[in-house]
Short mmCIF file of C-alpha atoms and ligand atoms in Angstrom, two decimals:
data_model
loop_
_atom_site.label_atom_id
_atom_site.label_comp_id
_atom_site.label_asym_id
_atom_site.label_seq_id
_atom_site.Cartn_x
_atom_site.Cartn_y
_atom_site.Cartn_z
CA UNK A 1 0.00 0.00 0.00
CA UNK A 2 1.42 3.36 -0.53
CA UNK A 3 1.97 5.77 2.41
CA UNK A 4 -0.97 8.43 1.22
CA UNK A 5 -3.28 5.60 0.65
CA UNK A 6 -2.89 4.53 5.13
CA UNK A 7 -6.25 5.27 6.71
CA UNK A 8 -5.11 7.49 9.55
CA UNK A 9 -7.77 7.98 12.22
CA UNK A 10 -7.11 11.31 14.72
CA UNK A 11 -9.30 10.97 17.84
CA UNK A 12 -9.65 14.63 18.59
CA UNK A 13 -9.95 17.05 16.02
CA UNK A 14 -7.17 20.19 17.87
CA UNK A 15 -4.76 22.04 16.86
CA UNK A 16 -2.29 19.57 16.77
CA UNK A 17 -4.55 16.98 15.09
CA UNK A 18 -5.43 19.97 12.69
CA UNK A 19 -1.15 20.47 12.16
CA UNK A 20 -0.83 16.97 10.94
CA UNK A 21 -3.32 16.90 8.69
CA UNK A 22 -2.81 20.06 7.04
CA UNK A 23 0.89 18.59 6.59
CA UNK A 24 -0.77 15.23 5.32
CA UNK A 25 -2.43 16.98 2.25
CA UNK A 26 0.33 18.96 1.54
CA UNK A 27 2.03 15.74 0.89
CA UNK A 28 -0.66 14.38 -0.92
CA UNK A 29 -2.47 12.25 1.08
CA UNK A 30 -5.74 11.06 -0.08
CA UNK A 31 -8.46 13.11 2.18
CA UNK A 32 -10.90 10.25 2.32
CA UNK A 33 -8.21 7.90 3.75
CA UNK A 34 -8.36 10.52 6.63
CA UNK A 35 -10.56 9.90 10.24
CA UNK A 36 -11.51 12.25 12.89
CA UNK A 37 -13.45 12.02 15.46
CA UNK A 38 -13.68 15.28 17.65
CA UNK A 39 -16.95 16.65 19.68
CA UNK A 40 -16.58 19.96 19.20
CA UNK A 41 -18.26 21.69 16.47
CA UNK A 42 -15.51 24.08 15.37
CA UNK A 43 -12.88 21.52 15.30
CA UNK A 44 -15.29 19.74 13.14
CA UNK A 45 -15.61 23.15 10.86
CA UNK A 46 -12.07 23.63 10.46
CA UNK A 47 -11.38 20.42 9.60
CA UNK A 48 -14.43 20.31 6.45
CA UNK A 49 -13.09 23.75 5.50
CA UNK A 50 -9.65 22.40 5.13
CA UNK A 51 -10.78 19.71 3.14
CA UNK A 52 -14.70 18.59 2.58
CA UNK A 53 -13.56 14.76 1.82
CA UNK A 54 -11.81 13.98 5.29
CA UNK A 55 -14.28 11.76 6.59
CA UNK A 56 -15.59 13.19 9.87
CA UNK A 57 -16.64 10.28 12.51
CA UNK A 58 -19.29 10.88 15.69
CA UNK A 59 -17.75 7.79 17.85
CA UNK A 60 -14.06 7.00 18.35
CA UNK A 61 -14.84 3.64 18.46
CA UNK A 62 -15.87 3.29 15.20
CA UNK A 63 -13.13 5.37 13.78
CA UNK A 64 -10.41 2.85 15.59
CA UNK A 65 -12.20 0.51 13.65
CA UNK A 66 -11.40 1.84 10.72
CA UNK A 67 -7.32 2.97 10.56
CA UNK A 68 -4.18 1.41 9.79
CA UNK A 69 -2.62 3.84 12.16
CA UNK A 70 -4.77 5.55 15.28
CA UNK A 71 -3.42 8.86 16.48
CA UNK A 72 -4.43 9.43 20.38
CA UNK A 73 -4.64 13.66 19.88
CA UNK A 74 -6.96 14.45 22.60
CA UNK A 75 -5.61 16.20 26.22
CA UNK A 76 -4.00 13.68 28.49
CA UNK A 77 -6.90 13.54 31.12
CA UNK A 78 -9.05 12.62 28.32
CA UNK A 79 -7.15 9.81 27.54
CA UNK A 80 -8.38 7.40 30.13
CA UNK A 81 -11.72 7.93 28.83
CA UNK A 82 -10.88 7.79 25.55
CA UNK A 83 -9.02 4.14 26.35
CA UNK A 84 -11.84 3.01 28.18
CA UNK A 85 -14.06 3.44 24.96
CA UNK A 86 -11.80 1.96 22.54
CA UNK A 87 -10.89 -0.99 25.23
CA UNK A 88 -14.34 -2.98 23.70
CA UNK A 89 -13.46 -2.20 19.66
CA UNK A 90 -12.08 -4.74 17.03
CA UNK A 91 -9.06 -3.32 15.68
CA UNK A 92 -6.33 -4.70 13.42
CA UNK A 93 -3.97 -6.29 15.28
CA UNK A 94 -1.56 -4.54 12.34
CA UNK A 95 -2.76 -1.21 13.71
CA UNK A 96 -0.43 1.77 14.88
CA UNK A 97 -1.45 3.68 17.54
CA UNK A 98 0.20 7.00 17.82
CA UNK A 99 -0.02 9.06 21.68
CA UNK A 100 1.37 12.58 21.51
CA UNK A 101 -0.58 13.25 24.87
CA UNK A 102 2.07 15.21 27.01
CA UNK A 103 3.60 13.09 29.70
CA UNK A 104 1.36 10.20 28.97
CA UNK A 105 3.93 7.08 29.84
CA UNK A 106 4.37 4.11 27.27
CA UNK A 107 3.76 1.93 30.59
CA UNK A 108 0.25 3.76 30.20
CA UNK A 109 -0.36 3.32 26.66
CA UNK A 110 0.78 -0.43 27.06
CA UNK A 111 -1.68 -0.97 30.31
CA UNK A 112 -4.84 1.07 28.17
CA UNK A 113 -4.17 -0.45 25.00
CA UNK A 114 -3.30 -4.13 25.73
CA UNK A 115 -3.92 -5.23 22.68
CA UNK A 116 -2.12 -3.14 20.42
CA UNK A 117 1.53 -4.49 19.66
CA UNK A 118 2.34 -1.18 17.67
CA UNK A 119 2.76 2.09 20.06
CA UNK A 120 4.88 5.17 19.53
CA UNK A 121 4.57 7.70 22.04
CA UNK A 122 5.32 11.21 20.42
CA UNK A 123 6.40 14.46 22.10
CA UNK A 124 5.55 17.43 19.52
CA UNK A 125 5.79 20.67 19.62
CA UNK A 126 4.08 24.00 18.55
CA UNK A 127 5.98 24.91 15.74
CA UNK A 128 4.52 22.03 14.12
CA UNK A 129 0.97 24.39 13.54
CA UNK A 130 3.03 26.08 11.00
CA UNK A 131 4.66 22.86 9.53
CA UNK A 132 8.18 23.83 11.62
CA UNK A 133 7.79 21.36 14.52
CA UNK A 134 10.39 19.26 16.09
CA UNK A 135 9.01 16.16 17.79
CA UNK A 136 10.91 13.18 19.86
CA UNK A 137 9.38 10.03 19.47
CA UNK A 138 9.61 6.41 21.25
CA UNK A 139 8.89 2.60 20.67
CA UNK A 140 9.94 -0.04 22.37
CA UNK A 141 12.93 -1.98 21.06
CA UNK A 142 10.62 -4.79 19.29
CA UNK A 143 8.29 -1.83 16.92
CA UNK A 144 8.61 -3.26 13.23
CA UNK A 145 10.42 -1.01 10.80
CA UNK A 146 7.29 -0.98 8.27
CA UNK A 147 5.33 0.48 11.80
CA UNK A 148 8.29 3.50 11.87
CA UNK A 149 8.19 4.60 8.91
CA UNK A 150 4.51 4.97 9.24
CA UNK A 151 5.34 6.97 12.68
CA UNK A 152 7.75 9.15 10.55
CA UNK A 153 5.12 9.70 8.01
CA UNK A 154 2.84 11.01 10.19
CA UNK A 155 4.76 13.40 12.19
CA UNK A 156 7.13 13.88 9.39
CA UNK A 157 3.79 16.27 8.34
CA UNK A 158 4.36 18.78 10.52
CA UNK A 159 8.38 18.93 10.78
CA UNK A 160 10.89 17.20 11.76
CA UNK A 161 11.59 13.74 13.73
CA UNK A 162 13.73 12.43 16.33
CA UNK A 163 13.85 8.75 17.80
CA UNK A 164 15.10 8.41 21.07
CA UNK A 165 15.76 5.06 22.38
CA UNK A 166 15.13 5.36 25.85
CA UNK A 167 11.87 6.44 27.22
CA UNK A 168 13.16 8.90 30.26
CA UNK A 169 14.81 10.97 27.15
CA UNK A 170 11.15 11.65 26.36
CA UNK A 171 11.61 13.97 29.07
CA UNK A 172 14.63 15.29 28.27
CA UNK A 173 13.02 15.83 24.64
CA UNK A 174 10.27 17.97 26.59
CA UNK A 175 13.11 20.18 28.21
CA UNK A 176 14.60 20.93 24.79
CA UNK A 177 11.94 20.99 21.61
CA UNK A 178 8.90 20.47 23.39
CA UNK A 179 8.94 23.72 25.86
CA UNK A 180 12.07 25.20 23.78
CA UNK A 181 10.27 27.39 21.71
CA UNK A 182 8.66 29.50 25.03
CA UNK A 183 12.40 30.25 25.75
CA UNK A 184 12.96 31.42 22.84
CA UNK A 185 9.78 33.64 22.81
CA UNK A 186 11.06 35.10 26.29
CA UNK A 187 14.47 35.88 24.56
CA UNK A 188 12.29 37.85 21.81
CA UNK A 189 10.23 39.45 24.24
CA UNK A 190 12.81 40.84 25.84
CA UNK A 191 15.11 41.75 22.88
CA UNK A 192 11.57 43.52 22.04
CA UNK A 193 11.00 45.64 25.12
CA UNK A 194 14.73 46.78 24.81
CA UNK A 195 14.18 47.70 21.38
CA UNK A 196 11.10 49.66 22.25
CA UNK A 197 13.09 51.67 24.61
CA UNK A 198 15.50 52.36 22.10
CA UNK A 199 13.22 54.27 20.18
CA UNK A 200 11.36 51.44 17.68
CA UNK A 201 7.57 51.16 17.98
CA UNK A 202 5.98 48.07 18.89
CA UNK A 203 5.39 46.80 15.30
CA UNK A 204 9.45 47.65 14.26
CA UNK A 205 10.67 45.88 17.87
CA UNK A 206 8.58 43.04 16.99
CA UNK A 207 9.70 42.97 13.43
CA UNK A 208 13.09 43.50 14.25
CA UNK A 209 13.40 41.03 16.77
CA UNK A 210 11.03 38.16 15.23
CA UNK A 211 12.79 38.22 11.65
CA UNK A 212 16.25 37.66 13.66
CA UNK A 213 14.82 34.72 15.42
CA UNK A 214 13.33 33.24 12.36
CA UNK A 215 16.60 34.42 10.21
CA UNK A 216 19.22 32.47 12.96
CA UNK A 217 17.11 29.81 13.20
CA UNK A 218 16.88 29.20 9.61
CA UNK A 219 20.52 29.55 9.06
CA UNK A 220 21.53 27.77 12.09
CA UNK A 221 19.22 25.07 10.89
CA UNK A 222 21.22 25.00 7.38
CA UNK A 223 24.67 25.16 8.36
CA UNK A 224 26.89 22.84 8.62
CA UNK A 225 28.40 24.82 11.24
CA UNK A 226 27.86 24.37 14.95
CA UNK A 227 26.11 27.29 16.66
CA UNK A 228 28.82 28.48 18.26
CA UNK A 229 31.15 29.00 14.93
CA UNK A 230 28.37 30.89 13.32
CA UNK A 231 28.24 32.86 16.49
CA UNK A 232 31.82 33.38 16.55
CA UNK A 233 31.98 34.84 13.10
CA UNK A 234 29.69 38.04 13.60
CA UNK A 235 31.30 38.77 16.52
CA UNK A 236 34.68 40.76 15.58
CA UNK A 237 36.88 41.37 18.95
CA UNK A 238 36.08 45.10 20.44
CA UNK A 239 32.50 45.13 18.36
CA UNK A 240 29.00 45.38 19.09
CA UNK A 241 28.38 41.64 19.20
CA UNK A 242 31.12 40.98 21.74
CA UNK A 243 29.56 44.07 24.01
CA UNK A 244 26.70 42.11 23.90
CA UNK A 245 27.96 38.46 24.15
CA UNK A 246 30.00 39.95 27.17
CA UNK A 247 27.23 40.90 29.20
CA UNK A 248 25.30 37.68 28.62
CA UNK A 249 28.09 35.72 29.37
CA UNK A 250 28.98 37.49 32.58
CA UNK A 251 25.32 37.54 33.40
CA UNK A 252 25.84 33.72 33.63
CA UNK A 253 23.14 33.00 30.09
CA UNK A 254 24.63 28.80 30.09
CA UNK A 255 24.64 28.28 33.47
CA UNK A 256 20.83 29.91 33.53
CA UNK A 257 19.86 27.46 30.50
CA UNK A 258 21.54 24.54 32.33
CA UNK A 259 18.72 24.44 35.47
CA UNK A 260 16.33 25.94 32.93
CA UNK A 261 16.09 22.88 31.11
CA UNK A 262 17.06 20.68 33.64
CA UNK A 263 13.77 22.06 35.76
CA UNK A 264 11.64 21.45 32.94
CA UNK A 265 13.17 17.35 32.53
CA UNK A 266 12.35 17.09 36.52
CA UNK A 267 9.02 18.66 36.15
CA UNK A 268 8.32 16.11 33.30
CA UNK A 269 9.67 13.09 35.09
CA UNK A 270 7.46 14.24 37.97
CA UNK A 271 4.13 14.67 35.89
CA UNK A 272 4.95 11.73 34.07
CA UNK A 273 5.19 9.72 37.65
CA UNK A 274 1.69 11.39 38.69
CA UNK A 275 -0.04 10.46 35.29
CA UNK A 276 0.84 6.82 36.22
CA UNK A 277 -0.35 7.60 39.76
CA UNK A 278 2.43 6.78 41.80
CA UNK A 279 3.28 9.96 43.35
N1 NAP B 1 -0.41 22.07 21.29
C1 NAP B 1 0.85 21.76 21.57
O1 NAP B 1 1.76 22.51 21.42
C2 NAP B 1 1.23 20.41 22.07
C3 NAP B 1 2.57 20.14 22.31
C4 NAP B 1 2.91 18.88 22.78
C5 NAP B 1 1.90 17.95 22.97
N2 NAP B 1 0.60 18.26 22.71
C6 NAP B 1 -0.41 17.26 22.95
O2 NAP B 1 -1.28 17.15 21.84
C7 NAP B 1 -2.56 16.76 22.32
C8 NAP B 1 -3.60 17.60 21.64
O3 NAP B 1 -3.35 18.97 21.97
P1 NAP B 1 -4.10 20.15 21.20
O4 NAP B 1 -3.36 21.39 21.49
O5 NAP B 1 -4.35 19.74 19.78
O6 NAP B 1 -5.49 20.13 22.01
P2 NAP B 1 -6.93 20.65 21.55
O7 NAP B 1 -6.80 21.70 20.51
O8 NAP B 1 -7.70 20.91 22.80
O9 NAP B 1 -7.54 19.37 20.82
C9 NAP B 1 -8.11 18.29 21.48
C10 NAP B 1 -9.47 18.03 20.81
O10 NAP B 1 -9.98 16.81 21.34
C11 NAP B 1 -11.38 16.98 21.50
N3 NAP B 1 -11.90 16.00 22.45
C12 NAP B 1 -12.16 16.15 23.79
N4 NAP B 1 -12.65 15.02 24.29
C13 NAP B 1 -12.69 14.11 23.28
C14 NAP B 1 -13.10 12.77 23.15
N5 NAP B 1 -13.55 12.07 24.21
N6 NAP B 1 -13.01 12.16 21.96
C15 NAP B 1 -12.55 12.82 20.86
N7 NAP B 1 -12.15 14.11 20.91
C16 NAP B 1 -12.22 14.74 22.09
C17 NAP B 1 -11.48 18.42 21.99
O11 NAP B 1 -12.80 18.87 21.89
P3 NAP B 1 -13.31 19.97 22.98
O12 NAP B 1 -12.54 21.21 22.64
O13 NAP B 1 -14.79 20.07 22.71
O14 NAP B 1 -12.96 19.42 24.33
C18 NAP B 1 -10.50 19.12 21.09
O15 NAP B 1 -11.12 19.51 19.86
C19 NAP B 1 -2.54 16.90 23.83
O16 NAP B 1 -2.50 15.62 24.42
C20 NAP B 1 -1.27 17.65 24.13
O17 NAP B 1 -0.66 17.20 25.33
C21 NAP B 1 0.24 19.47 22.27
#
């Protein structure tokens, strides 16, 4: 079967859900090979206006029913409800099912979905509305290569893909890509209230500061070079950039990262621990 011919059911009908299969028919997947189920009416709206053929569903059940590959995109406490209703259905024993529920544990998945042999448990992020996303993603040792590249197609949608091969970097994923783009929004923010009082107005701080992020990301992103080469080359010794680099350097900016992102990979460990209810 080719890839855009998979029936891929989404129970929930978000803004993630949405991501994906906006990516999906950009690739040229076939709509009515495409499954939601979702309560709310203007999930339900969106999704007909993005494409009338994606084949809209009342009952998750029934969708499960239907899907080589089942992605779980509803909020983690609906999950358990969600696993309860699916626990009675017939589905392929072939199927995929896909969690990127936030801290939802593959000990979880395994436990609500006993039956299922395929599970990848996905950490996104929000990038991935605009097609720019960067997710981690996990299977146990014994997931089929035919059920990966399925796992890649999907999420492969909405960016770009990472397989760790140990769950607890899940969480380590969630310190990095997953909250990663809030620091980097902080770092605008505050590049943009300098700016302001600098003389810009709101709209040139913004535009000043945005198009910087976007244009270091993008050529970080296509260099070959590590960050810190292309950071050493616009900074000439006694110039502007080394001012700068000199006060964020003294103001201790690594060490700040450091239990920055190592509070985030405790706070994950710890919600993941609570989801499974042993803490
Ligand atoms: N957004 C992100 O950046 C991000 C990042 C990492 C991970 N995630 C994960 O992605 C998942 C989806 O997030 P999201 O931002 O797309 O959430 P969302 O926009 O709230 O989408 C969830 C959808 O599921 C629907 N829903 C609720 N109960 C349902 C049920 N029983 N059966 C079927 N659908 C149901 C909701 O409808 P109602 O609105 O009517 O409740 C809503 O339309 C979450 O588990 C989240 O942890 C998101």
């Amino acid at each position: 079967m080719k890839m855009n011919e998979l029936s891929i059911g989404f129970v929930g009908g978000g803004n993630m859900a949405q991501a994906i299969i906006r990516g999906l028919l950009a690739a040229g997947h076939r709509p009515d090979r495409l499954y939601v189920s979702d309560p709310s009416a203007e999930s339900r709206q969106a999704l007909a206006e993005m494409h009338g053929n994606i084949r809209l569903q009342n009952d998750n059940a029934e969708l499960a029913g239907l899907c080589d590959v089942l992605v779980l995109a509803v909020k983690p406490q609906v999950l358990p409800d969600v696993a309860r209703q699916l626990a009675t259905t017939e589905r392929a024993a072939s199927q995929l099912v896909i969690s990127i529920a936030a801290g939802v544990t593959m000990a979880s998945l395994r436990g609500w979905f006993s039956d299922s042999k395929r599970i990848v448990r996905v950490m996104p992020n929000t990038p991935a509305l605009i097609g720019a996303g960067m997710a981690g993603l996990y299977a146990d040792h014994d997931l089929d290569s035919i059920a990966r590249g399925w796992a890649d197609y999907v999420m492969e949608a909405t960016g770009e893909s990472l397989w760790v091969s140990d769950e607890a970097l899940i969480d380590a994923v969630t310190a990095v890509s997953g909250s990663g783009p809030a620091y980097f929004f902080l770092v605008m923010e505050a590049m943009q209230e300098v700016a302001m009082e600098m003389g810009f107005d709101e709209q040139q701080a913004r535009l000043l500061t945005t198009r910087t992020a976007a244009g270091a990301g993008l050529l970080a992103s296509a260099s070959d070079e590590s960050a810190a080469v292309l950071r050493e080359r616009v900074t000439s010794p006694g110039g502007t950039t080394a001012a700068a680099l000199e006060q964020l350097e003294q103001g201790g900016i690594r060490d700040i990262f450091r239990k920055a992102l190592n509070a985030a990979q405790k706070r994950a460990v710890e919600l993941g621990k609570h989801e499974l209810g042993d803490s």
